[in-house]
Coordinates of C-alpha atoms in Angstrom, one line a residue:
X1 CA 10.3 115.7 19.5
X2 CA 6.9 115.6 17.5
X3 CA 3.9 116.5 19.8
X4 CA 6.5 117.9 22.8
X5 CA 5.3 121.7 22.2
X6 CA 1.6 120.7 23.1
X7 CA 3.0 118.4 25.9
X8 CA 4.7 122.0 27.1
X9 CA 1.4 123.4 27.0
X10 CA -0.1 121.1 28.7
X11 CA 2.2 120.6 31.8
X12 CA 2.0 124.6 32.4
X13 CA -2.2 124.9 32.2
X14 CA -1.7 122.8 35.8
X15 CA -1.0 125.6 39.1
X16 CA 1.6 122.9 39.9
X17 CA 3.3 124.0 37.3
X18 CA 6.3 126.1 38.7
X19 CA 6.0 128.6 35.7
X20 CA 2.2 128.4 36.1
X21 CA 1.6 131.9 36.7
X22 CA 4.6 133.1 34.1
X23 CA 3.1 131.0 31.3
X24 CA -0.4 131.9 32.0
X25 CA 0.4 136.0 32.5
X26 CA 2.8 136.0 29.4
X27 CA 0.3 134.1 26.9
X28 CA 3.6 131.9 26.7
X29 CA 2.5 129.2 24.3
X30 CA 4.5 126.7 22.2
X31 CA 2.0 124.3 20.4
X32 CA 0.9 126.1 17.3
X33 CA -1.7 124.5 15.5
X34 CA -1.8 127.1 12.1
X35 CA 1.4 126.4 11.4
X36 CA 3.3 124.5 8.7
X37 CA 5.6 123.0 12.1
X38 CA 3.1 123.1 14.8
X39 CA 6.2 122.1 17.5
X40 CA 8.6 124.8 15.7
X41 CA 9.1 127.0 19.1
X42 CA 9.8 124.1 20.9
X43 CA 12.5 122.8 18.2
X44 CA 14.3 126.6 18.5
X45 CA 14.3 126.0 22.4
X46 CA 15.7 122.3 21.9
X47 CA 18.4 123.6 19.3
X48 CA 19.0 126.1 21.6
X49 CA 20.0 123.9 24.4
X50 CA 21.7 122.4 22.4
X51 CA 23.9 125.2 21.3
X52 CA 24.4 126.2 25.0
X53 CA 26.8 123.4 25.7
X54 CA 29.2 125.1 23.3
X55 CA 28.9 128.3 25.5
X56 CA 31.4 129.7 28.2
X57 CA 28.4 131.4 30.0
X58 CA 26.8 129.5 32.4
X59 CA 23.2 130.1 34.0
X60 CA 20.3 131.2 30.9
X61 CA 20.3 134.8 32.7
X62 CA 24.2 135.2 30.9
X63 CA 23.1 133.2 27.8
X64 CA 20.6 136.2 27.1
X65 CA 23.1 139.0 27.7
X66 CA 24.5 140.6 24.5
X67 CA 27.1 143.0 23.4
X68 CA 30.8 143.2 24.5
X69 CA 31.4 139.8 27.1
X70 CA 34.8 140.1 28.9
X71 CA 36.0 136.5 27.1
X72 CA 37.0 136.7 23.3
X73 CA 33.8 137.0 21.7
X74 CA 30.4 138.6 22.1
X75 CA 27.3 137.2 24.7
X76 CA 25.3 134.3 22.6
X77 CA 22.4 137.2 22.8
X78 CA 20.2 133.7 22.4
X79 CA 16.7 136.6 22.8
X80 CA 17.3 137.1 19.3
X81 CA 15.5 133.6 18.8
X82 CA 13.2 133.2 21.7
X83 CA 12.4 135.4 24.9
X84 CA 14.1 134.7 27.7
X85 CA 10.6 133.6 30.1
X86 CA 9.6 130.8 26.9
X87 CA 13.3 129.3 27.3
X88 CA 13.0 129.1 31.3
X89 CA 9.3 127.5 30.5
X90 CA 10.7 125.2 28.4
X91 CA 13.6 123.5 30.9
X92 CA 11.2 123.2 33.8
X93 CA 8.2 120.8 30.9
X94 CA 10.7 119.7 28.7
X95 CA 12.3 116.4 30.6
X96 CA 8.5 115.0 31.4
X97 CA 7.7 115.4 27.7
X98 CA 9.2 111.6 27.3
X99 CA 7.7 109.8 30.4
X100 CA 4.1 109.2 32.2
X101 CA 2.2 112.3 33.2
X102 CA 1.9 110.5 36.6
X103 CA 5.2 111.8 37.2
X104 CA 4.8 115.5 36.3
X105 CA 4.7 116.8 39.7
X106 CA 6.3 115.0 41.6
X107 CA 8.7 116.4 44.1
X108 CA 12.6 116.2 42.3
X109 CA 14.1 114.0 44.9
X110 CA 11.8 111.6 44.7
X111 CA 11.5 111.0 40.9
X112 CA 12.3 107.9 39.6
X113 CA 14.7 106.4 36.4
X114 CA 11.6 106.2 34.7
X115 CA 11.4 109.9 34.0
X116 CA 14.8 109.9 32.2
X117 CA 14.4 106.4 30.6
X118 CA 12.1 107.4 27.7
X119 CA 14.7 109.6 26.5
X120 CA 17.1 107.1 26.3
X121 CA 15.5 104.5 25.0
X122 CA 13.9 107.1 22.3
X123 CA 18.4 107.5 21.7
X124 CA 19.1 104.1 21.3
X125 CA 16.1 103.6 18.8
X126 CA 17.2 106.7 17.1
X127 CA 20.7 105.8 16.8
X128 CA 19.6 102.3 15.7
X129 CA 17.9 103.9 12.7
X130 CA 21.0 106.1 11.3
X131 CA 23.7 103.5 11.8
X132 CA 24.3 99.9 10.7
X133 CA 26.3 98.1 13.4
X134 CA 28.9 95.4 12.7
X135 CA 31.6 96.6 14.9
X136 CA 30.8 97.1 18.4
X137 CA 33.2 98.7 21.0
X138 CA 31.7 98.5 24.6
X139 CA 33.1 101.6 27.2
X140 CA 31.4 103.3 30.5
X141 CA 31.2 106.5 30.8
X142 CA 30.3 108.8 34.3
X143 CA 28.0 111.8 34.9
X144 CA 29.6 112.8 37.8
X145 CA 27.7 113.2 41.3
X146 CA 26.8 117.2 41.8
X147 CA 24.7 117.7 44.5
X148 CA 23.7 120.9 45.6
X149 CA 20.7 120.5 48.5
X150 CA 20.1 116.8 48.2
X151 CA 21.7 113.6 49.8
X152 CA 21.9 111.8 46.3
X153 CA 21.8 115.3 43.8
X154 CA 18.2 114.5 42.1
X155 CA 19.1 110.9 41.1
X156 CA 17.5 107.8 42.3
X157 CA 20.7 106.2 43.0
X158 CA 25.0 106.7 42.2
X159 CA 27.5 104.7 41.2
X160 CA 30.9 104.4 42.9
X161 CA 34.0 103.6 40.4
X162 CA 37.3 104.7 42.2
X163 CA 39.0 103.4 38.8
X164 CA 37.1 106.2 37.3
X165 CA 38.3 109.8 36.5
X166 CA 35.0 111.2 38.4
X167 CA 34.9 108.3 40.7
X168 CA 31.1 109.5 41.6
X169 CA 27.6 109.6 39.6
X170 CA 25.6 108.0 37.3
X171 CA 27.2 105.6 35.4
X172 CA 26.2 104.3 31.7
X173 CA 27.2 101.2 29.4
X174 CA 28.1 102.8 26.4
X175 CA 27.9 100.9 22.7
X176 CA 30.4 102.3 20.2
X177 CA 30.1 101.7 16.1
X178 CA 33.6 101.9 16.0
X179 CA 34.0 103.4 12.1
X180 CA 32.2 106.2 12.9
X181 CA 33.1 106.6 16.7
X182 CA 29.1 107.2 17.4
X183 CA 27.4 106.7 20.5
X184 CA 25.1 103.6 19.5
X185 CA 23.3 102.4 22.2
X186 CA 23.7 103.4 26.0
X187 CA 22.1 101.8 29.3
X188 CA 22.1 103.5 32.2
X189 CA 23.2 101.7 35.3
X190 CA 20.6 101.6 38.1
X191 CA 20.4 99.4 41.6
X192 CA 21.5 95.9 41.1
X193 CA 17.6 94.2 41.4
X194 CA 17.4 96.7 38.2
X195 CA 20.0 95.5 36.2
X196 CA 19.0 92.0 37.2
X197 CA 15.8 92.4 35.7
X198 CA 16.7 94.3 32.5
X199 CA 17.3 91.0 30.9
X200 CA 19.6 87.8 30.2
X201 CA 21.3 87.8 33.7
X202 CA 20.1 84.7 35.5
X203 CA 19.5 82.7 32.2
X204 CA 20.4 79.5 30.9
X205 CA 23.9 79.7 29.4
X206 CA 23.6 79.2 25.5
X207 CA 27.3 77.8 25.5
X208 CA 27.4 74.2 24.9
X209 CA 28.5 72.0 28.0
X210 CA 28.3 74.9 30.4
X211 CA 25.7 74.6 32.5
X212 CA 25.9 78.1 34.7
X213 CA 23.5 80.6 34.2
X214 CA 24.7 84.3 32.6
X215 CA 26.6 86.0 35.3
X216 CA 25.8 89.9 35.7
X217 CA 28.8 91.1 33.3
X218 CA 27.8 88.9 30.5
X219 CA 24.3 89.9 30.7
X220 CA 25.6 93.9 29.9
X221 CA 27.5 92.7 26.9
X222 CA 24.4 90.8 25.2
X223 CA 22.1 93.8 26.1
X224 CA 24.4 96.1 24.2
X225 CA 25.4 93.9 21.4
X226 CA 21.1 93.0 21.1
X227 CA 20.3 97.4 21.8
X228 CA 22.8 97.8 19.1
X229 CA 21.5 95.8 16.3
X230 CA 24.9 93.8 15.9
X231 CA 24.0 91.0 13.1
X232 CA 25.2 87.3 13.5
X233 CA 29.1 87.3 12.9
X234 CA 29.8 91.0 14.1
X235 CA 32.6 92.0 16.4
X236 CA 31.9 93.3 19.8
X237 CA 34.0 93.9 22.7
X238 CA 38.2 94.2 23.1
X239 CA 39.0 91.2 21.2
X240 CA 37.6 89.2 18.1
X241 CA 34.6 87.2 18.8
X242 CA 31.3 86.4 16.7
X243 CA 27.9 87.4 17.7
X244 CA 25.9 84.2 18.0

């Protein structure tokens, strides 16, 4: 996240900002040149997302309430770290810190998988860096569909699974390293011309005497197995089989 709190100040000196006028009336800044960790309010509002998923509250107006809450312990009280108005700044820059600016304004319903791709690439090349594949367990998980005023909820296109629990959403290829149980590598599944062109689907077939080309399946299993750094004579998959 090096860089994102000038990024932040950036996407909210634009009036199409939504918290133009909040940042701008507030002095709300985040990028802070004289200091030793110049993005250091933006890492308290990413470690405070963060720390939100663990929360019963829901909405940022509950995670600010403190005192007595009516569950088992006390409200987060998260304005201890960081006003409430630099927090709600944060959510509406911080996704378009990882993609083009050409995509800054845009209205939601019409952004495109290249907004959130960034991200997940920046994941995969993170993950790639902390863990030394050999063993490779491929799964699918779903982010299931909630729409509230839009056809498709925000995303460019869903995936329907009925075998799924959540049969409805955005669907992702997940690589395991199976000692440690980590997330590795993930792709997210878009429209099938998409996938197609993501890579090895359509090719030659590298098996000897078969002369079909990689079928769509395949293609997802050498993607991962590539994203996730798996060396020559790894295991991948539900059954034994070397990497070639």
């Amino acid at each position: 996240i090096e860089g994102h709190a000038k990024l932040i100040d950036k996407y909210h000196s634009n009036p199409s900002s939504p918290y133009y006028a909040t940042v701008r009336d507030e002095k709300i800044k985040f990028y802070d040149p004289d200091s030793s960790d110049p993005d250091y309010m933006a890492r308290i509002c990413y470690t405070l997302l963060i720390a939100a998923a663990s929360e019963v509250e829901t909405g940022v107006e509950n995670l600010w309430k403190h005192g007595k809450s009516l569950g088992r312990h006390d409200y987060p009280d998260f304005g201890k770290y960081i006003p409430r108005n630099y927090f709600k700044a944060f959510l509406a820059a911080a996704s378009f810190c990882w993609c083009d600016e050409q995509h800054w304004y845009k209205e939601r319903d019409d952004l495109p998988w290249e907004v959130f791709l960034p991200c997940l690439s920046k994941f995969n090349e993170r993950r790639r860096e902390l863990l030394q594949v050999v063993l490779l367990m491929l799964d699918e998980s779903m982010s299931g569909w909630r729409p509230k005023t839009s056809k498709l909820g925000g995303l460019p296109n869903f995936t329907f699974e009925p075998r799924k629990p959540i049969p409805l959403g955005t669907m992702f290829r997940n690589g395991v390293e199976c000692s440690t149980g980590l997330l590795v590598y993930q792709d997210v599944v878009q429209l099938p011309e998409q996938q197609a062109a993501k890579g090895y689907q359509n090719e030659a077939s590298q098996v000897p005497g078969n002369n079909i080309v990689v079928l769509p399946h395949t293609a997802e299993v050498l993607r991962q197995v590539e994203g996730a750094g798996v060396p020559r004579g790894g295991w991948t998959g539900g059954m034994p089989g070397l990497v070639a």
